[in-house]
Coordinates of C-alpha atoms and ligand atoms in Angstrom, one line a residue:
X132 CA 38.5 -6.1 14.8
X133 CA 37.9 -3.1 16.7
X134 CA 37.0 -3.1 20.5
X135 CA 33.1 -3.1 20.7
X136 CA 32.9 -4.5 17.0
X137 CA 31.8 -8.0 18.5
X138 CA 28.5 -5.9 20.5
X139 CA 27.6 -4.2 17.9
X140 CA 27.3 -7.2 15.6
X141 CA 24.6 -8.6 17.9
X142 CA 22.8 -5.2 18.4
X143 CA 19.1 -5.6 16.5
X144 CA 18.9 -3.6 13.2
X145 CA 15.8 -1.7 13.2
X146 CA 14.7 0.0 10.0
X147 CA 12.2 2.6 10.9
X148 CA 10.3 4.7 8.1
X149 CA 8.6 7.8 8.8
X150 CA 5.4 8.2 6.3
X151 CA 4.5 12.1 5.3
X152 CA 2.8 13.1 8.8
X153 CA 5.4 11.9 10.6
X154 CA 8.0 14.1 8.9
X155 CA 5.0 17.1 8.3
X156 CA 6.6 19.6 10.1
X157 CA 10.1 20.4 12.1
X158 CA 8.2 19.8 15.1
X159 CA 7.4 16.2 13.7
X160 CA 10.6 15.8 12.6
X161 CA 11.8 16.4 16.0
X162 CA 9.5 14.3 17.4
X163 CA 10.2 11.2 15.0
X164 CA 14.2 11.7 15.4
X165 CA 13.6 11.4 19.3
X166 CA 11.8 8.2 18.8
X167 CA 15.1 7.0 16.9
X168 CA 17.1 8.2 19.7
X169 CA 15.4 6.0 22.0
X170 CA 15.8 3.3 19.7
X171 CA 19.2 3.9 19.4
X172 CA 19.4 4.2 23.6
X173 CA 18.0 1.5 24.1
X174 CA 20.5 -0.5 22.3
X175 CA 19.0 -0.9 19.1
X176 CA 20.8 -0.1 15.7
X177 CA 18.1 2.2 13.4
X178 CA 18.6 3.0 9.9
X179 CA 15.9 5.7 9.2
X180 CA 13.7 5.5 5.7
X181 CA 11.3 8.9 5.5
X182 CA 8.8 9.9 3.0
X183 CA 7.8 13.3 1.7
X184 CA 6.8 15.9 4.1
X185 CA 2.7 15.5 4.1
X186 CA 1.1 17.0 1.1
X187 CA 4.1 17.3 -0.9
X188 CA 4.3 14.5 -3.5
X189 CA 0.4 15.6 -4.3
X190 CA 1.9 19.8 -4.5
X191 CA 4.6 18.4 -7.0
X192 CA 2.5 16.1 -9.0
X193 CA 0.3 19.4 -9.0
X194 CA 2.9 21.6 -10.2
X195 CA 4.2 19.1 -13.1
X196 CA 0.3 18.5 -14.3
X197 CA 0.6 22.6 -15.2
X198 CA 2.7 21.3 -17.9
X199 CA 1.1 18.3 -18.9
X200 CA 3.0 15.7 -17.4
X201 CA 1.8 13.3 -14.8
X202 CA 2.9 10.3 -13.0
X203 CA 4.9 7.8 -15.8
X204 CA 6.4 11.1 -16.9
X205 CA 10.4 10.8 -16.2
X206 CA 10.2 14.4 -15.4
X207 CA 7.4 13.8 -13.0
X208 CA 9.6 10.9 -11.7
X209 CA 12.8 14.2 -11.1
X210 CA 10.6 16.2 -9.8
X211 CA 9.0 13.3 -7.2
X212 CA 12.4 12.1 -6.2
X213 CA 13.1 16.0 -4.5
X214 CA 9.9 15.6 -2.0
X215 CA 11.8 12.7 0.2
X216 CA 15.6 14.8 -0.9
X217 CA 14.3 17.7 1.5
X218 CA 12.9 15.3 4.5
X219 CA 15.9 13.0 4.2
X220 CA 18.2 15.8 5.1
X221 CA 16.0 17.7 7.2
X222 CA 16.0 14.5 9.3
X223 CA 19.3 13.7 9.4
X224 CA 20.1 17.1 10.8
X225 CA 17.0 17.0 13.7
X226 CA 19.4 13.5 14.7
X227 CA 22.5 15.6 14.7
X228 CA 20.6 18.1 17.0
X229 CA 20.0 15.4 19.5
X230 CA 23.6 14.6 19.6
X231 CA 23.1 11.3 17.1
X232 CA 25.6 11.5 13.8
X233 CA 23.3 11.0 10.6
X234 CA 23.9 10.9 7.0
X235 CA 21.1 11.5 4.3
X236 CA 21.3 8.8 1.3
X237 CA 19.2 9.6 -2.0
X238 CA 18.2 6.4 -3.8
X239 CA 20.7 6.9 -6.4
X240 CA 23.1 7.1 -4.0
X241 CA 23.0 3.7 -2.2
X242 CA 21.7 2.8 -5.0
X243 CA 18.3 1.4 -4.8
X244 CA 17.7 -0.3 -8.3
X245 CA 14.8 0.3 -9.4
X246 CA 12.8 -1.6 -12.9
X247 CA 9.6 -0.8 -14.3
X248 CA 7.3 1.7 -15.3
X249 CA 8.3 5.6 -14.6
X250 CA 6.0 6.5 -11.3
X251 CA 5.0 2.8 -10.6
X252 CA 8.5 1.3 -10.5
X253 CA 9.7 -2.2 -8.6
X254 CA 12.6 -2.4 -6.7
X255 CA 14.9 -4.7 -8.5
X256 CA 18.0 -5.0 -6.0
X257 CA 20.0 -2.6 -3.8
X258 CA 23.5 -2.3 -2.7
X259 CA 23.8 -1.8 1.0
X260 CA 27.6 -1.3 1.4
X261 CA 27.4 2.3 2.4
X262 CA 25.0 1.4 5.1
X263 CA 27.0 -1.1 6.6
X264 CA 29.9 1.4 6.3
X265 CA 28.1 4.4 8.2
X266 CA 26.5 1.9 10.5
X267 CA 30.2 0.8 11.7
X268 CA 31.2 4.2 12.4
X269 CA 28.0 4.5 14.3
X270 CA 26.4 7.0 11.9
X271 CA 22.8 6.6 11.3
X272 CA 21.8 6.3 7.5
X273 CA 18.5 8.0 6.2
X274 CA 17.1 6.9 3.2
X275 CA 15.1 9.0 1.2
X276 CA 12.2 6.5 0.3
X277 CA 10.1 6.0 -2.8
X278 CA 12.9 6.4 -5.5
X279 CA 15.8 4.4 -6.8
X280 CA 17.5 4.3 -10.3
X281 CA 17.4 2.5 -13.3
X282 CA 20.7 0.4 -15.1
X283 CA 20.1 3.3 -17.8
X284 CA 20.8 5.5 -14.8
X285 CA 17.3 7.2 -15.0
X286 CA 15.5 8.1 -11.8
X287 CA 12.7 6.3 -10.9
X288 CA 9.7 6.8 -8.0
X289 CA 8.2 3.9 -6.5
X290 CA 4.3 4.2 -7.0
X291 CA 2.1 6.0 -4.2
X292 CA 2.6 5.1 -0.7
X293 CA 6.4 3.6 -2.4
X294 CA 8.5 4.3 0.9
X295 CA 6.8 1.3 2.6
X296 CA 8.6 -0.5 0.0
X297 CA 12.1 0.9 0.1
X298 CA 11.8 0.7 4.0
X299 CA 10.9 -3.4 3.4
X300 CA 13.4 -3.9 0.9
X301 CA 16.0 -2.4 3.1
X302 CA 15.4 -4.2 6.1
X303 CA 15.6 -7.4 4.2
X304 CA 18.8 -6.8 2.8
X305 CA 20.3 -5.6 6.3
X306 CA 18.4 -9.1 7.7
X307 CA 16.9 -6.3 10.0
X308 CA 12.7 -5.6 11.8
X309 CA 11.1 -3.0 10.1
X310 CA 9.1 -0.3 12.0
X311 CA 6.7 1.4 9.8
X312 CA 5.9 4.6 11.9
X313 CA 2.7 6.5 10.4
X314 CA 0.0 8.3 12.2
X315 CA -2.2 6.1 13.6
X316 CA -1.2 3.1 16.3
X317 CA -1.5 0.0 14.6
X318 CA -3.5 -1.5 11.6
X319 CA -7.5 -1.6 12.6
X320 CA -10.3 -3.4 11.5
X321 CA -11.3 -0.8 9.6
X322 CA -10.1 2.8 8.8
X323 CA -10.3 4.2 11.6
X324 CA -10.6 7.9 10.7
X325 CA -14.2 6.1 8.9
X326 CA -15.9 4.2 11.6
X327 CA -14.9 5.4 15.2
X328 CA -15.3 1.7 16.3
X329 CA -13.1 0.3 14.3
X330 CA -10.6 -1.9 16.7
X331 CA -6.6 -2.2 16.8
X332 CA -5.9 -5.5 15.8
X333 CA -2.1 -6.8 17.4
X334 CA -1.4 -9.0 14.6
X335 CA -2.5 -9.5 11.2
X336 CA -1.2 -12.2 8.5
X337 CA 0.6 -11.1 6.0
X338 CA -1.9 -12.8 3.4
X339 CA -4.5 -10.6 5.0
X340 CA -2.8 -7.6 5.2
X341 CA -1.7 -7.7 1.5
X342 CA -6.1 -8.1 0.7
X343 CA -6.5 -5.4 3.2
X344 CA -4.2 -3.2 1.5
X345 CA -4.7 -4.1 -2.1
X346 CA -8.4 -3.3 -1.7
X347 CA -7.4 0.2 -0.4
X348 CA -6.8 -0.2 3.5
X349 CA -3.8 2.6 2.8
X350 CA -2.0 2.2 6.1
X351 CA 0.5 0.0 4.0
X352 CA 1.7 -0.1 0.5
X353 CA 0.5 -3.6 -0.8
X354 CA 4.0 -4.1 -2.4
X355 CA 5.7 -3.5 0.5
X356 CA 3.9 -6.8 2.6
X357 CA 4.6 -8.6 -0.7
X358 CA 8.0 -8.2 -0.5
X359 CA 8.1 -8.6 3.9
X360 CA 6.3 -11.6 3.4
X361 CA 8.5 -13.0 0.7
X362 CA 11.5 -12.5 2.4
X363 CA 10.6 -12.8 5.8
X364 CA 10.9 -9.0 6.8
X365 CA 9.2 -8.7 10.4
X366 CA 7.3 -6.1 9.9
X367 CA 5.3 -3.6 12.2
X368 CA 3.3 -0.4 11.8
X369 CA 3.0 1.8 15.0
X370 CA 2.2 6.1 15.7
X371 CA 4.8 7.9 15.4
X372 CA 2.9 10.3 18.0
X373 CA 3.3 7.7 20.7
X374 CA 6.2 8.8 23.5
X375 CA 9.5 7.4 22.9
X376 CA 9.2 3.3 23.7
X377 CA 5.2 3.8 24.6
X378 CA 3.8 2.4 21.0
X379 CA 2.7 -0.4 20.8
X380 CA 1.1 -1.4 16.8
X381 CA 0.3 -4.4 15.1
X382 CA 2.5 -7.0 14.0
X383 CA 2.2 -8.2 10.3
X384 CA 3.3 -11.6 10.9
X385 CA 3.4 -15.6 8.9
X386 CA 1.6 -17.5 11.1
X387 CA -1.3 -15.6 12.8
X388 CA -2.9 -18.1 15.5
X389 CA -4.9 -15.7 17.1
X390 CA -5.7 -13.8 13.9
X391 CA -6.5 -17.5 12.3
X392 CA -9.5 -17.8 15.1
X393 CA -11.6 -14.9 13.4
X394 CA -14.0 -15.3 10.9
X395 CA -13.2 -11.5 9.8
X396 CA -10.0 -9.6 10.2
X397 CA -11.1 -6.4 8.7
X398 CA -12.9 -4.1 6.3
X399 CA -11.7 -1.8 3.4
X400 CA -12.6 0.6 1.0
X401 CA -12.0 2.4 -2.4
X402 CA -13.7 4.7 -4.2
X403 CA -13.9 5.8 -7.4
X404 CA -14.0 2.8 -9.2
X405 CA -15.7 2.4 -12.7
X406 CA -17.4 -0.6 -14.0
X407 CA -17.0 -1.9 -17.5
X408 CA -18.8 -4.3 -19.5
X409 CA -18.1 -5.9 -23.0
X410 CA -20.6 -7.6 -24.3
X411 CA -19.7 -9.6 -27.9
X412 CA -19.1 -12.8 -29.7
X413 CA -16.3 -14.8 -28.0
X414 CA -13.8 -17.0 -30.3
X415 CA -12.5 -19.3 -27.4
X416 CA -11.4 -16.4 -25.0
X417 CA -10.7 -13.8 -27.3
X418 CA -12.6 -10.8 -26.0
X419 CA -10.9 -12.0 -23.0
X420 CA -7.4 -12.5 -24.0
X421 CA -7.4 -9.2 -26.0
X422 CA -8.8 -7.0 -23.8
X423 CA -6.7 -7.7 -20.8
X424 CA -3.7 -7.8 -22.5
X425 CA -4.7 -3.8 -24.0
X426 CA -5.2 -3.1 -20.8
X427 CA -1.6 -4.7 -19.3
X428 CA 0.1 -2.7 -21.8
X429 CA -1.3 0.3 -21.1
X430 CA -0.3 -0.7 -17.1
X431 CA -4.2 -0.6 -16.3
X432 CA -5.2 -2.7 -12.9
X433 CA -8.4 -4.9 -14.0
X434 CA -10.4 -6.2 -10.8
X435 CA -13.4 -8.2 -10.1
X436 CA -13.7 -9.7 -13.2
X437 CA -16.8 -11.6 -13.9
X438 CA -17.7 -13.3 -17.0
X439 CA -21.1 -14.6 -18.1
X440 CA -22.3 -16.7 -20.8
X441 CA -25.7 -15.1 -22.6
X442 CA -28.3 -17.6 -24.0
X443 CA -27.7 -16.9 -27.3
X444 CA -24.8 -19.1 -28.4
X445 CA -21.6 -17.3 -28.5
X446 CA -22.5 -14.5 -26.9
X447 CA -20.5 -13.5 -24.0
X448 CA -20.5 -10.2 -21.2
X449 CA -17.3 -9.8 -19.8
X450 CA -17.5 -7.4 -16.5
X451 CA -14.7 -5.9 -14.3
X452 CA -13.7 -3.0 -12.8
X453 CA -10.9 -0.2 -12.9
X454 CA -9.7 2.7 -10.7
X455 CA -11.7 5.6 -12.3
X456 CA -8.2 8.1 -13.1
X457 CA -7.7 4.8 -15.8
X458 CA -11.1 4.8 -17.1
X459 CA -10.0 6.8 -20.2
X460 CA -7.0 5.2 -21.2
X461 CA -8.8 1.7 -20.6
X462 CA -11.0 3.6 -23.0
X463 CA -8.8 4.1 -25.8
X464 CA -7.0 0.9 -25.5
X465 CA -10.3 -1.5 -25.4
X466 CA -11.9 0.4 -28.0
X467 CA -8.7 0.1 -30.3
X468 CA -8.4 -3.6 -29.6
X469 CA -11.7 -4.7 -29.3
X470 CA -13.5 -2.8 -32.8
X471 CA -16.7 -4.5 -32.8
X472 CA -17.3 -5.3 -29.1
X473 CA -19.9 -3.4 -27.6
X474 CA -18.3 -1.8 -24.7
X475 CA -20.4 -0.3 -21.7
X476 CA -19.1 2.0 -18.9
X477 CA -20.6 2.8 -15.4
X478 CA -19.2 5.1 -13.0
X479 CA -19.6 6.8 -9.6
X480 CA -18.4 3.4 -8.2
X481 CA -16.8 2.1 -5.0
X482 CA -15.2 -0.9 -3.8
X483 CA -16.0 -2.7 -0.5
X484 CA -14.1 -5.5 0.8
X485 CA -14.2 -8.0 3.6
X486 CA -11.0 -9.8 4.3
X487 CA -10.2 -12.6 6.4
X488 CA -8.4 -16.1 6.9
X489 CA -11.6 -17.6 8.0
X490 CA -13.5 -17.0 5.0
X491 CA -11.8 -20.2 3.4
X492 CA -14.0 -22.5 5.9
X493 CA -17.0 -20.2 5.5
X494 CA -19.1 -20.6 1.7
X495 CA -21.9 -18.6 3.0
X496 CA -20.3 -15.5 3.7
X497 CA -21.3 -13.8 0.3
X498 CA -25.0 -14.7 0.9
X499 CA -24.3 -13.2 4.4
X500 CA -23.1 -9.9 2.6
X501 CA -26.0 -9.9 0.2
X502 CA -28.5 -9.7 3.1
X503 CA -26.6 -7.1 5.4
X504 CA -26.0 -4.8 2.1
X505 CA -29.7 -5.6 0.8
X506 CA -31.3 -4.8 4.2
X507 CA -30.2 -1.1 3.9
X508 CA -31.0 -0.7 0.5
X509 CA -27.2 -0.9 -1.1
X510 CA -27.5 -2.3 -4.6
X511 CA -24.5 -4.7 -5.2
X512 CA -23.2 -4.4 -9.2
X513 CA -20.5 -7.1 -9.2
X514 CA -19.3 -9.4 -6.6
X515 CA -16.2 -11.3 -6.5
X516 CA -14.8 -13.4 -4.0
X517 CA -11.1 -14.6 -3.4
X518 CA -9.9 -17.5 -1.0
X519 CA -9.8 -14.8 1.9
X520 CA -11.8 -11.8 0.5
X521 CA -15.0 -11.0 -1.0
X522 CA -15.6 -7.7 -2.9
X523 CA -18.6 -5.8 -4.1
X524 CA -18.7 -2.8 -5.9
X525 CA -21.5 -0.2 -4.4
X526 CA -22.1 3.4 -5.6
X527 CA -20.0 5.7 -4.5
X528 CA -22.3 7.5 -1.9
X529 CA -23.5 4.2 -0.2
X530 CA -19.5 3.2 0.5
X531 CA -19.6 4.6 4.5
X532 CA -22.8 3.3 5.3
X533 CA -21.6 -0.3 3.3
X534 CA -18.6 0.0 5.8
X535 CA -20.0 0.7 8.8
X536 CA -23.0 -2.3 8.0
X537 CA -20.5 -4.7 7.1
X538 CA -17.8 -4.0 10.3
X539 CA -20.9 -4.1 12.9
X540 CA -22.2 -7.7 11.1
X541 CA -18.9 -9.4 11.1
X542 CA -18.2 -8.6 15.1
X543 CA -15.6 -6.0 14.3
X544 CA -17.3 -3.5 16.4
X545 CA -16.1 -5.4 19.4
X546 CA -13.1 -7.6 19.1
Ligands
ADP74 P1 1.9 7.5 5.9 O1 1.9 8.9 5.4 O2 2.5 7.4 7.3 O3 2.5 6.5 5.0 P2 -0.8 6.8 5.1 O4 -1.7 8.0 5.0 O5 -0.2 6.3 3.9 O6 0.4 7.2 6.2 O7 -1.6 5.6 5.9 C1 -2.1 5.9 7.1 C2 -3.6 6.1 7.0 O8 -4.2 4.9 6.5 C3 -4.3 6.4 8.3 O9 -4.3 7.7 8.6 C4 -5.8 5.8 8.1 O10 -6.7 6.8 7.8 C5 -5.6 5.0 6.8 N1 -6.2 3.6 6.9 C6 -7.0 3.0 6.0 N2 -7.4 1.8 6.5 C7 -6.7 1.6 7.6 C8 -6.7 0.5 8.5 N3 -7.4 -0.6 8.3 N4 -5.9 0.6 9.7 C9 -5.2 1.7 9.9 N5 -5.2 2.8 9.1 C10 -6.0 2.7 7.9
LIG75 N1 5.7 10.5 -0.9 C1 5.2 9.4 -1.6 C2 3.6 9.5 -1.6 O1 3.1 10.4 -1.1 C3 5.7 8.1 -1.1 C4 5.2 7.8 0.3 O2 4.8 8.6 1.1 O3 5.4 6.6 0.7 O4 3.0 8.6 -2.2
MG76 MG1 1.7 5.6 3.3

């Protein structure tokens, strides 16, 4: 063992990703790599995960739609993978500038294995070696987030939002923290660039935050708490604006005791949703059991699902919703499954949410949301409610005011 070996094994591993604002520019580049530098200063080990500089992914995705292809495409997938190539570099050489020694790693490189769908792939494993190598030499790895490979060596992006997820899967399999920097300082109540008085919250549960984020709070990729929480990743999302060791964040954490004490954690949001209704006789399930499995084999999301049970024998009306970019591929697939089922199709939807650990003691909540939403005229089309969460799909136009109603009722204004 080499002199110094022994410190550096207790040094604390800190994987730190850098979401698209945070890599925007060379100016945020510089910016970011200084924050690492401090890290690294102050006696920390950092292994650096980036995403695409803002706006890119969406200019690429743009550039492949001119030729018909779109996310599930494996050309989309090439073409994807290049957005983090360029920030992975361009970081590594804003560390070298500050005197740190950095080396860019693309997914395929490490490699990242990836499974799955083309665009919307999981991460299936990932071989660390050549981090632990670089690390021992002192040189600072950058992984270019949101792509890995495939066993038939096919590259592979991670779904929107996916470098949350290789910067979570990386830190559990270097057993280090993982700082998710991004451009606000912490995860709020609600989003804050909606409601103004939306509060920083300093920890959230993990269960919560996955709700939060699922039902469109986009400050984390819900895979990527799945998978901290699974393995035990601490996990925390701070600004990457903040001066170097001035951020402070939230802390996605097991056991929340404080967070456990509020009724409400938080509020989120997403729009353009579509409702669909099937209305038809029901053999034990069928309409049921054929729909959804159209729809899982066309990788459709189905959500607030509700099912009724009409008067007349038989009869059944089977409601749920879906993000409106699927609503024509659900479509095809429920209209080729289903033949005789009448199927019916709202849209101009939106999708409110109220998460919270307290909600398991409290059964009155939903009549609670009825009456806030009701009071200001906000028609509720379907509600569903989870252990933690309750849902209900709005119109479109009434989602801010449904927000802001909703925050303000459940304290959240004030915390
Ligand atoms: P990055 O590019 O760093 O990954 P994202 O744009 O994916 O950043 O996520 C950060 C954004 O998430 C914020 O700018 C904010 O508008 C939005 N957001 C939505 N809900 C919340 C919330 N509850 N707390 C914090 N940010 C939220
Ligand atoms: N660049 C990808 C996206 O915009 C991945 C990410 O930013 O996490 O979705
Ligand atoms: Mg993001």
């Amino acid at each position: 063992m080499k002199a110094g070996d022994a410190g550096k094994r207790h040094m604390t591993r800190v994987v730190a990703k850098f979401g698209g604002t945070s890599v925007g520019s060379p100016e945020r580049i510089r910016h970011s790599a200084s924050l690492i530098k401090a890290a690294s200063d102050a006696g920390e080990q950092p292994v650096v995960v980036v995403s695409a500089m803002a706006g890119e992914t969406d200019r690429i995705l743009g550039l492949a739609g001119e030729f018909s292809a779109g996310l599930g495409d494996r050309e989309c997938d090439v073409a994807l993978a290049a957005g983090e190539q360029v920030s992975a570099a361009l970081m590594a050489l804003a560390l070298r500038d500050l005197g740190l020694e950095a080396r860019s790693i693309m997914g395929w490189q490490a490699p990242v294995i990836t499974k799955g769908p083309f665009g919307g792939a999981s991460i299936d494993g990932m071989d660390v070696e050549v981090f632990e190598a670089l690390m021992a030499q002192g040189i600072i790895p950058v992984l270019a987030g949101y792509q890995g490979i495939d066993t038939d060596a096919q590259i592979q992006t991670l779904g929107r939002g996916g470098t949350d997820l290789s910067a979570a899967a990386l830190a559990a399999a270097l057993k280090a923290r993982c700082d998710i920097y991004t451009d606000v300082d912490g995860v709020y109540t609600t989003d804050p660039r909606l409601v103004p008085e939306a509060q920083r919250l300093d920890a959230v549960s993990h269960d919560e935050m996955l709700e939060l984020a699922a039902q469109g709070a986009k400050v984390l990729q819900p895979r990527s708490v799945e998978f901290a929480k699974a393995h035990q990743v601490p996990m925390r999302v701070l600004s990457s604006f903040a001066e170097p060791g001035k951020a402070e964040g939230t802390d996605i954490v097991a056991e929340p005791r404080i967070a456990e004490r509020r009724l409400v954690s938080g509020v989120a949001y997403a729009r353009d949703q579509a409702r669909v209704a099937l209305l038809g006789t029901d053999d034990c399930g069928d309409i049921a059991q054929k729909s959804f499995s159209a729809l899982a084999q066309g990788q459709i999301g189905v959500d607030m699902i509700v099912q009724t049970h009409s008067r007349t024998p038989g009869v059944v009306n089977l409601e749920f919703s879906v993000a409106h970019k699927d609503l024509a591929a659900a479509r095809e697939r429920l209209e080729e499954a289903l033949g005789e089922t009448e199927i019916r199709w709202e849209t101009g939807l939106a999708k409110v949410s109220v998460v919270g650990a307290g909600l398991r003691q409290r059964a009155d909540i939903a009549r609670s949301l009825f009456s806030v939403l009701g009071e200001r005229n906000i028609e509720i089309k379907v509600l569903s409610t989870s252990e933690i969460k309750i849902s209900a799909l709005v119109e479109n136009n009434a989602v801010e005011r449904a927000v802001r109603a909703l925050h303000a009722a459940y304290g959240l204004d004030q915390i």
